[in-house]
GROMACS .gro file of C-alpha atoms in nm:
model
  224
    1MET     CA    1   0.114  -5.262   1.245
    2LEU     CA    2  -0.052  -5.470   1.004
    3PRO     CA    3  -0.237  -5.343   0.683
    4VAL     CA    4  -0.585  -5.321   0.632
    5ILE     CA    5  -0.823  -5.354   0.341
    6ALA     CA    6  -1.116  -5.165   0.272
    7ALA     CA    7  -1.380  -5.409   0.231
    8ASP     CA    8  -1.733  -5.522   0.244
    9PRO     CA    9  -1.873  -5.629   0.499
   10ALA     CA   10  -1.592  -5.493   0.715
   11PRO     CA   11  -1.230  -5.380   0.680
   12LEU     CA   12  -0.995  -5.687   0.700
   13THR     CA   13  -0.664  -5.681   0.893
   14PHE     CA   14  -0.405  -5.920   0.720
   15ASP     CA   15  -0.055  -6.014   0.763
   16PRO     CA   16   0.133  -6.030   0.419
   17ALA     CA   17   0.365  -6.318   0.516
   18THR     CA   18   0.054  -6.532   0.561
   19THR     CA   19  -0.148  -6.356   0.268
   20ALA     CA   20  -0.157  -6.499  -0.109
   21LEU     CA   21  -0.285  -6.377  -0.428
   22VAL     CA   22  -0.479  -6.605  -0.642
   23ILE     CA   23  -0.528  -6.532  -0.995
   24ILE     CA   24  -0.786  -6.786  -1.168
   25ASP     CA   25  -0.807  -6.844  -1.508
   26MET     CA   26  -0.693  -6.543  -1.724
   27GLN     CA   27  -0.611  -6.737  -2.014
   28ARG     CA   28  -0.644  -6.676  -2.381
   29ASP     CA   29  -0.922  -6.929  -2.434
   30PHE     CA   30  -1.155  -6.774  -2.191
   31LEU     CA   31  -1.069  -6.389  -2.304
   32GLU     CA   32  -0.961  -6.388  -2.641
   33PRO     CA   33  -1.163  -6.442  -2.973
   34GLY     CA   34  -1.167  -6.836  -3.109
   35GLY     CA   35  -1.135  -6.981  -2.738
   36PHE     CA   36  -1.391  -7.163  -2.538
   37GLY     CA   37  -1.545  -6.876  -2.423
   38GLU     CA   38  -1.647  -6.781  -2.746
   39THR     CA   39  -1.769  -7.101  -2.892
   40LEU     CA   40  -2.023  -7.147  -2.589
   41GLY     CA   41  -2.168  -6.782  -2.770
   42ASN     CA   42  -2.012  -6.548  -2.499
   43ASP     CA   43  -1.900  -6.173  -2.549
   44VAL     CA   44  -1.513  -6.217  -2.447
   45THR     CA   45  -1.465  -5.850  -2.434
   46LEU     CA   46  -1.634  -5.865  -2.098
   47LEU     CA   47  -1.417  -6.044  -1.946
   48GLN     CA   48  -1.110  -5.820  -2.042
   49THR     CA   49  -1.236  -5.526  -1.827
   50ALA     CA   50  -1.081  -5.749  -1.524
   51VAL     CA   51  -0.725  -5.722  -1.664
   52PRO     CA   52  -0.605  -5.360  -1.583
   53PRO     CA   53  -0.741  -5.408  -1.225
   54ILE     CA   54  -0.546  -5.752  -1.199
   55ARG     CA   55  -0.244  -5.607  -1.336
   56ALA     CA   56  -0.229  -5.342  -1.095
   57VAL     CA   57  -0.279  -5.537  -0.800
   58LEU     CA   58  -0.054  -5.808  -0.921
   59ALA     CA   59   0.234  -5.536  -0.966
   60ALA     CA   60   0.162  -5.445  -0.568
   61ALA     CA   61   0.139  -5.778  -0.458
   62ARG     CA   62   0.488  -5.859  -0.641
   63SER     CA   63   0.651  -5.563  -0.450
   64ALA     CA   64   0.482  -5.649  -0.101
   65GLY     CA   65   0.676  -5.981  -0.147
   66LEU     CA   66   0.348  -6.214  -0.171
   67LEU     CA   67   0.302  -6.566  -0.251
   68ILE     CA   68   0.153  -6.510  -0.593
   69VAL     CA   69  -0.068  -6.820  -0.749
   70HIS     CA   70  -0.206  -6.839  -1.090
   71THR     CA   71  -0.449  -7.118  -1.203
   72ARG     CA   72  -0.543  -7.264  -1.553
   73GLU     CA   73  -0.811  -7.454  -1.638
   74GLY     CA   74  -0.756  -7.735  -1.883
   75HIS     CA   75  -0.702  -8.075  -1.964
   76LYS     CA   76  -0.461  -8.394  -2.081
   77PRO     CA   77  -0.419  -8.389  -2.482
   78ASP     CA   78  -0.634  -8.749  -2.395
   79LEU     CA   79  -0.861  -8.577  -2.225
   80SER     CA   80  -0.858  -8.847  -1.958
   81ASP     CA   81  -0.928  -8.578  -1.701
   82ALA     CA   82  -1.216  -8.455  -1.846
   83PRO     CA   83  -1.576  -8.632  -1.794
   84PRO     CA   84  -1.813  -8.681  -2.055
   85ALA     CA   85  -2.056  -8.442  -1.849
   86LYS     CA   86  -1.799  -8.159  -1.912
   87LEU     CA   87  -1.712  -8.278  -2.291
   88GLU     CA   88  -2.037  -8.303  -2.418
   89ARG     CA   89  -2.223  -8.006  -2.227
   90GLY     CA   90  -2.417  -7.734  -2.418
   91THR     CA   91  -2.395  -7.645  -2.794
   92PRO     CA   92  -2.082  -7.482  -2.809
   93THR     CA   93  -1.940  -7.443  -3.182
   94ALA     CA   94  -1.611  -7.653  -3.080
   95ARG     CA   95  -1.613  -7.858  -2.795
   96ILE     CA   96  -1.314  -7.898  -2.589
   97GLY     CA   97  -1.021  -8.106  -2.744
   98ALA     CA   98  -1.133  -7.979  -3.069
   99PRO     CA   99  -0.893  -7.763  -3.304
  100GLY     CA  100  -0.933  -7.384  -3.251
  101PRO     CA  101  -0.732  -7.068  -3.367
  102MET     CA  102  -0.524  -7.115  -3.081
  103GLY     CA  103  -0.460  -7.464  -3.117
  104ARG     CA  104  -0.680  -7.733  -2.952
  105ILE     CA  105  -0.912  -7.588  -2.689
  106LEU     CA  106  -0.847  -7.584  -2.329
  107ILE     CA  107  -0.583  -7.840  -2.366
  108ARG     CA  108  -0.249  -7.806  -2.179
  109GLY     CA  109   0.010  -7.675  -2.371
  110GLU     CA  110  -0.161  -7.535  -2.661
  111PRO     CA  111  -0.157  -7.167  -2.738
  112GLY     CA  112  -0.491  -7.107  -2.582
  113HIS     CA  113  -0.413  -7.249  -2.271
  114ALA     CA  114  -0.180  -6.975  -2.169
  115ILE     CA  115  -0.256  -6.687  -1.932
  116VAL     CA  116  -0.281  -6.363  -2.136
  117PRO     CA  117   0.072  -6.172  -2.182
  118GLU     CA  118  -0.037  -5.868  -1.953
  119LEU     CA  119  -0.071  -6.085  -1.699
  120ALA     CA  120   0.206  -6.382  -1.738
  121PRO     CA  121   0.357  -6.535  -1.431
  122ILE     CA  122   0.691  -6.471  -1.372
  123ARG     CA  123   0.988  -6.699  -1.213
  124GLY     CA  124   0.913  -6.816  -0.876
  125GLU     CA  125   0.545  -6.779  -0.920
  126VAL     CA  126   0.321  -7.091  -0.885
  127VAL     CA  127   0.130  -7.220  -1.127
  128ILE     CA  128  -0.161  -7.465  -1.074
  129ASP     CA  129  -0.303  -7.645  -1.360
  130LYS     CA  130  -0.658  -7.760  -1.245
  131PRO     CA  131  -0.926  -8.014  -1.433
  132GLY     CA  132  -1.214  -7.838  -1.259
  133LYS     CA  133  -1.389  -7.511  -1.173
  134GLY     CA  134  -1.218  -7.492  -0.830
  135ALA     CA  135  -0.867  -7.474  -0.756
  136PHE     CA  136  -0.814  -7.725  -0.487
  137TYR     CA  137  -1.004  -8.010  -0.690
  138ALA     CA  138  -0.750  -8.250  -0.799
  139THR     CA  139  -0.447  -8.017  -0.763
  140ASP     CA  140  -0.175  -7.919  -0.495
  141LEU     CA  141  -0.247  -7.597  -0.408
  142GLY     CA  142  -0.372  -7.710  -0.063
  143ALA     CA  143  -0.034  -7.850  -0.011
  144VAL     CA  144   0.145  -7.518  -0.162
  145LEU     CA  145  -0.071  -7.271   0.078
  146SER     CA  146  -0.026  -7.506   0.346
  147ALA     CA  147   0.373  -7.498   0.299
  148ARG     CA  148   0.331  -7.134   0.326
  149ARG     CA  149   0.149  -7.106   0.615
  150ILE     CA  150  -0.110  -6.932   0.407
  151ALA     CA  151  -0.432  -6.769   0.593
  152THR     CA  152  -0.581  -6.534   0.381
  153LEU     CA  153  -0.621  -6.537  -0.006
  154LEU     CA  154  -0.667  -6.232  -0.222
  155VAL     CA  155  -0.878  -6.369  -0.502
  156CYS     CA  156  -0.957  -6.233  -0.870
  157GLY     CA  157  -1.014  -6.370  -1.210
  158VAL     CA  158  -1.303  -6.512  -1.428
  159THR     CA  159  -1.547  -6.611  -1.432
  160THR     CA  160  -1.684  -6.441  -1.092
  161GLU     CA  161  -2.007  -6.686  -1.068
  162VAL     CA  162  -1.817  -6.998  -1.169
  163CYS     CA  163  -1.439  -7.062  -1.101
  164VAL     CA  164  -1.409  -6.764  -0.879
  165HIS     CA  165  -1.708  -6.844  -0.653
  166THR     CA  166  -1.613  -7.231  -0.663
  167THR     CA  167  -1.270  -7.189  -0.559
  168ILE     CA  168  -1.346  -6.941  -0.304
  169ARG     CA  169  -1.664  -7.186  -0.168
  170GLU     CA  170  -1.372  -7.425  -0.125
  171ALA     CA  171  -1.091  -7.208   0.035
  172ASN     CA  172  -1.363  -7.064   0.269
  173ASP     CA  173  -1.470  -7.490   0.374
  174ARG     CA  174  -1.084  -7.497   0.430
  175GLY     CA  175  -1.073  -7.234   0.678
  176TYR     CA  176  -0.923  -6.983   0.463
  177ARG     CA  177  -0.989  -6.581   0.484
  178CYS     CA  178  -1.099  -6.494   0.125
  179VAL     CA  179  -1.109  -6.134  -0.011
  180ALA     CA  180  -1.265  -6.093  -0.373
  181ILE     CA  181  -1.121  -5.856  -0.570
  182GLY     CA  182  -1.469  -5.729  -0.723
  183ASP     CA  183  -1.331  -5.517  -1.042
  184GLY     CA  184  -1.059  -5.796  -1.082
  185CYS     CA  185  -1.325  -6.059  -1.168
  186ALA     CA  186  -1.571  -6.056  -1.459
  187SER     CA  187  -1.822  -6.289  -1.595
  188TYR     CA  188  -1.979  -6.304  -1.942
  189ARG     CA  189  -2.341  -6.197  -1.781
  190PRO     CA  190  -2.287  -5.891  -1.572
  191GLU     CA  191  -2.593  -5.986  -1.361
  192PHE     CA  192  -2.422  -6.294  -1.242
  193HIS     CA  193  -2.116  -6.077  -1.149
  194ARG     CA  194  -2.300  -5.852  -0.951
  195VAL     CA  195  -2.494  -6.113  -0.757
  196GLY     CA  196  -2.175  -6.330  -0.707
  197LEU     CA  197  -1.983  -6.064  -0.522
  198ALA     CA  198  -2.301  -6.031  -0.325
  199MET     CA  199  -2.335  -6.315  -0.235
  200ILE     CA  200  -1.971  -6.371  -0.114
  201ALA     CA  201  -2.016  -6.058   0.133
  202ALA     CA  202  -2.392  -6.157   0.239
  203GLN     CA  203  -2.450  -6.238   0.590
  204GLY     CA  204  -2.140  -6.102   0.746
  205GLY     CA  205  -1.959  -6.238   0.487
  206ILE     CA  206  -2.048  -6.583   0.467
  207PHE     CA  207  -1.781  -6.666   0.242
  208GLY     CA  208  -1.553  -6.386   0.261
  209TRP     CA  209  -1.492  -5.992   0.160
  210VAL     CA  210  -1.541  -5.814  -0.130
  211SER     CA  211  -1.287  -5.528  -0.216
  212SER     CA  212  -1.173  -5.370  -0.520
  213SER     CA  213  -0.811  -5.328  -0.699
  214ALA     CA  214  -0.770  -4.953  -0.542
  215ALA     CA  215  -0.804  -5.080  -0.166
  216GLU     CA  216  -0.576  -5.367  -0.233
  217VAL     CA  217  -0.296  -5.185  -0.416
  218GLU     CA  218  -0.356  -4.895  -0.123
  219ALA     CA  219  -0.316  -5.149   0.163
  220LEU     CA  220  -0.030  -5.383  -0.018
  221GLY     CA  221   0.134  -5.045  -0.035
  222GLY     CA  222   0.137  -5.016   0.331
  223ALA     CA  223   0.276  -5.374   0.365
  224ARG     CA  224   0.588  -5.301   0.173
   0.00000   0.00000   0.00000
């Protein structure tokens, strides 16, 4: 019997063999002082609340043998993949590519671009470097999922209303069933987090389902 995830708007039956855990942008540049998130005036500690729930789901997913995908937002050192509209937006204290405490901000290969140590990928896990908000844009994520015949995505990470939401919307349009892990997502603005999750499950699950780390761990435990 296939496992079932308790979720809103309804429980979801899934096949572990065709399910992937997608962890969005849990990077030092977004979660730690001195990174891009803080240069925009945000309280980065708000994002750190997602680390323990994600760590629990990641351990369960590894034990259950799921495909695990980590994404990192960032750009080439010459910024050729960063449009001017992104480089110039807002009034940050330091823009993308500028020197920071963890190297050049949001630049691939710099310390700040790395995933936080608590959630670091291990051998065999997929790491997708993306230049935009969504994980499908200008990446090979679609090909990776297609090669494994993935049908269901368990999605978590930061921020709820930006990169997580964009990725779920992209995936929904491509026919994937998406489950947002509510407490495994976070935002610099808690009200955006709350509304972002509500939008996913609204109208009978217009973009997907919303669950919790505890429900995911329980379901994955039954999938071993």
